[in-house]
mmCIF file of C-alpha atoms in Angstrom:
data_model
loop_
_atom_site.group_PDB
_atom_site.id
_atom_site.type_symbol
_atom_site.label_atom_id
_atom_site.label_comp_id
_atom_site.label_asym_id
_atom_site.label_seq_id
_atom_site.Cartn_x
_atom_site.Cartn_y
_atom_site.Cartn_z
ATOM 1 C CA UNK A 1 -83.658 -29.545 68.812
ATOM 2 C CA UNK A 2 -80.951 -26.715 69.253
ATOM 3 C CA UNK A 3 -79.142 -25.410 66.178
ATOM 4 C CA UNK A 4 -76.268 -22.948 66.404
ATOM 5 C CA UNK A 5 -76.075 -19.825 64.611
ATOM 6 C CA UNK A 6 -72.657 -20.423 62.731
ATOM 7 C CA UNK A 7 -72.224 -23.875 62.792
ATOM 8 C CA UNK A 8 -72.822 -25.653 59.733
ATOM 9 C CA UNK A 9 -75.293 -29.154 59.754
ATOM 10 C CA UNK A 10 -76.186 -31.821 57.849
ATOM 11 C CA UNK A 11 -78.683 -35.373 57.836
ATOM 12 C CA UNK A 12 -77.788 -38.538 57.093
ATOM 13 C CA UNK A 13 -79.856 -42.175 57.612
ATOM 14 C CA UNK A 14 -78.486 -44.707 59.363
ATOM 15 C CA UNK A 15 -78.500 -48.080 57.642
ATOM 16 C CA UNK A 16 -77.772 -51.467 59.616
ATOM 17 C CA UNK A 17 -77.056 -52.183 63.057
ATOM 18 C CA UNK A 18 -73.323 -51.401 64.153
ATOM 19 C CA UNK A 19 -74.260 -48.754 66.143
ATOM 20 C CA UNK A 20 -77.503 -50.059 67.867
ATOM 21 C CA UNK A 21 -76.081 -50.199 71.525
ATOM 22 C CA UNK A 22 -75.527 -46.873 70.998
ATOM 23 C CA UNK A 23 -78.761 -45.880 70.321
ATOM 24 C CA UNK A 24 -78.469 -45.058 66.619
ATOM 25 C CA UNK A 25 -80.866 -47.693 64.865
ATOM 26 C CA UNK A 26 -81.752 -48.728 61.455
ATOM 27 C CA UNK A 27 -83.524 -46.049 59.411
ATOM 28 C CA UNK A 28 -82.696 -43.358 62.344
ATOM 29 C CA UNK A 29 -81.610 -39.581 60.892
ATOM 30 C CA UNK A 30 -78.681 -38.539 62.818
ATOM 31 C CA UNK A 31 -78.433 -34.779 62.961
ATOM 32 C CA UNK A 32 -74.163 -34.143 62.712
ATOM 33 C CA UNK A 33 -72.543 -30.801 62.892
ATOM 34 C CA UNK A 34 -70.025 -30.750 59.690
ATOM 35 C CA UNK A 35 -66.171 -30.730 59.920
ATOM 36 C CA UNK A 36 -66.012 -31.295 63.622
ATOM 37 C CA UNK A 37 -62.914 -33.347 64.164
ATOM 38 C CA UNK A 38 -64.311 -34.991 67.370
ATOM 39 C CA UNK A 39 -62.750 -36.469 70.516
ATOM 40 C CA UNK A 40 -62.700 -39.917 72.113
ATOM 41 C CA UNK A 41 -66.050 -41.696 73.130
ATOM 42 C CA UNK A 42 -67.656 -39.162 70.071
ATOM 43 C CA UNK A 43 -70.110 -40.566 67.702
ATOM 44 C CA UNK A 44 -68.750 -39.615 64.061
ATOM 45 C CA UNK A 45 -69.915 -39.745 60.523
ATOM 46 C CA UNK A 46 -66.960 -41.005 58.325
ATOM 47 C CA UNK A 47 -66.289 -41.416 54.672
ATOM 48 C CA UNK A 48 -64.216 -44.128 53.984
ATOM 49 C CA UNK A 49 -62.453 -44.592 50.297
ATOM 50 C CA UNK A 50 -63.922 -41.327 49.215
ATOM 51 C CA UNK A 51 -67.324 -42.714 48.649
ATOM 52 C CA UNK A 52 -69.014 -45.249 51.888
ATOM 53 C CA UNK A 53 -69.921 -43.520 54.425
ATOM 54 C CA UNK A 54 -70.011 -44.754 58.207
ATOM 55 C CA UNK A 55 -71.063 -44.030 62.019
ATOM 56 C CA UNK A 56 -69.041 -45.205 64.637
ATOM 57 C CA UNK A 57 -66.955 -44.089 67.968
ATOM 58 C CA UNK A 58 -64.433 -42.305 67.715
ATOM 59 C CA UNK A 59 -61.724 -44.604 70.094
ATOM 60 C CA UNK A 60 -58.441 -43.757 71.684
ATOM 61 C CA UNK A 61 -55.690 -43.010 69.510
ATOM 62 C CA UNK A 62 -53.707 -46.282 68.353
ATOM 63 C CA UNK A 63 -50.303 -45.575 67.109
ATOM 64 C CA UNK A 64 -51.299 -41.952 66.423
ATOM 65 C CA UNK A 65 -54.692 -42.938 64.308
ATOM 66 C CA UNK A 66 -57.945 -42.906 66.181
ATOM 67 C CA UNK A 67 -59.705 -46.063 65.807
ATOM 68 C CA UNK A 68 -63.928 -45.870 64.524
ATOM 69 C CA UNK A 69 -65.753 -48.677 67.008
ATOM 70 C CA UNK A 70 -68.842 -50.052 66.475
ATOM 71 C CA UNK A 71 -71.372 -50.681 69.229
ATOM 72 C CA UNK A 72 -73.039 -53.247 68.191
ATOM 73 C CA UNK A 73 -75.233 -56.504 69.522
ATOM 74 C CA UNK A 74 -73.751 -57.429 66.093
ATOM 75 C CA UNK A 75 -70.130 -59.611 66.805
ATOM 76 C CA UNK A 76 -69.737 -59.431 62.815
ATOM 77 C CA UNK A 77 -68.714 -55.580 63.113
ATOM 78 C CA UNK A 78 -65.014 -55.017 64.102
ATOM 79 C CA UNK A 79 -63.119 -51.958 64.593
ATOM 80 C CA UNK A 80 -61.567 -50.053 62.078
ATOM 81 C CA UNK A 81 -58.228 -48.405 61.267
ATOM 82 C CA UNK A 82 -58.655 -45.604 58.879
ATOM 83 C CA UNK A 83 -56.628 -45.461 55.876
ATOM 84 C CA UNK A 84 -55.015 -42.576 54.194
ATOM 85 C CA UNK A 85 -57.821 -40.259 52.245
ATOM 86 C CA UNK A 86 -60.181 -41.335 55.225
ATOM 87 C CA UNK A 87 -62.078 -38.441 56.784
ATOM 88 C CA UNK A 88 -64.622 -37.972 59.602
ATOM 89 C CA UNK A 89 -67.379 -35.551 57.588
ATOM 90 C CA UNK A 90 -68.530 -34.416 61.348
ATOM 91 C CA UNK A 91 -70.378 -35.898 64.642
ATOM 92 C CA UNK A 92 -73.339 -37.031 66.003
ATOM 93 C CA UNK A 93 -74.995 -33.930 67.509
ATOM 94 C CA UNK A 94 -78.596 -35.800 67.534
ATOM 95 C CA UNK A 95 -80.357 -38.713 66.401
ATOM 96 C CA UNK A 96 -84.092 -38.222 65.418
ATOM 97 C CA UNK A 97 -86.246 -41.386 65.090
ATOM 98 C CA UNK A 98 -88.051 -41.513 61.722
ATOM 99 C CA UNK A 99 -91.921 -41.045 62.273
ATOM 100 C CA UNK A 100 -93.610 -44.500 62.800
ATOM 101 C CA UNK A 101 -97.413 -43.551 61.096
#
């Protein structure tokens, strides 16, 4: 793991499975640089209504809003729009599976 002098990081667990054909599974950590505003095709950690947090892809911009995707196995997760007060917190920089002993 490679950590840049400067940038600023911070963990968070992923729960559930709308990012699993992405590689991010259940339980993983996810390593995420903070404040990062990200591009298209980025994995980003969001906060939604100023208190749930989410990981999705960051999608092409829809009417001037980027859209957050899952990638999922899961049909139940659908794409969505973020609202005003919505904020990606920063991306994906690694995920780190949680030890199995």
């Amino acid at each position: 793991m490679k950590l840049s002098a400067g940038v600023k990081y911070f963990i968070v667990r992923a729960e559930g499975d709308s990012m699993n054909l992405a590689g991010i599974q259940d339980g993983n950590l996810l390593l995420c640089r903070f404040g990062e505003k990200g591009e298209t095709g980025d994995r980003v950690v969001a906060l939604l209504g100023g208190e749930n947090v989410t990981i999705k892809e960051y999608g092409p911009r829809k009417d001037g809003v980027r859209l957050l995707l899952p990638k999922s196995t899961n049909k139940r997760h659908t794409p969505i729009t973020p609202g005003e007060g919505d904020s990606v917190q920063g991306i994906v920089q690694e995920i780190v599976e949680p030890n199995s002993e």
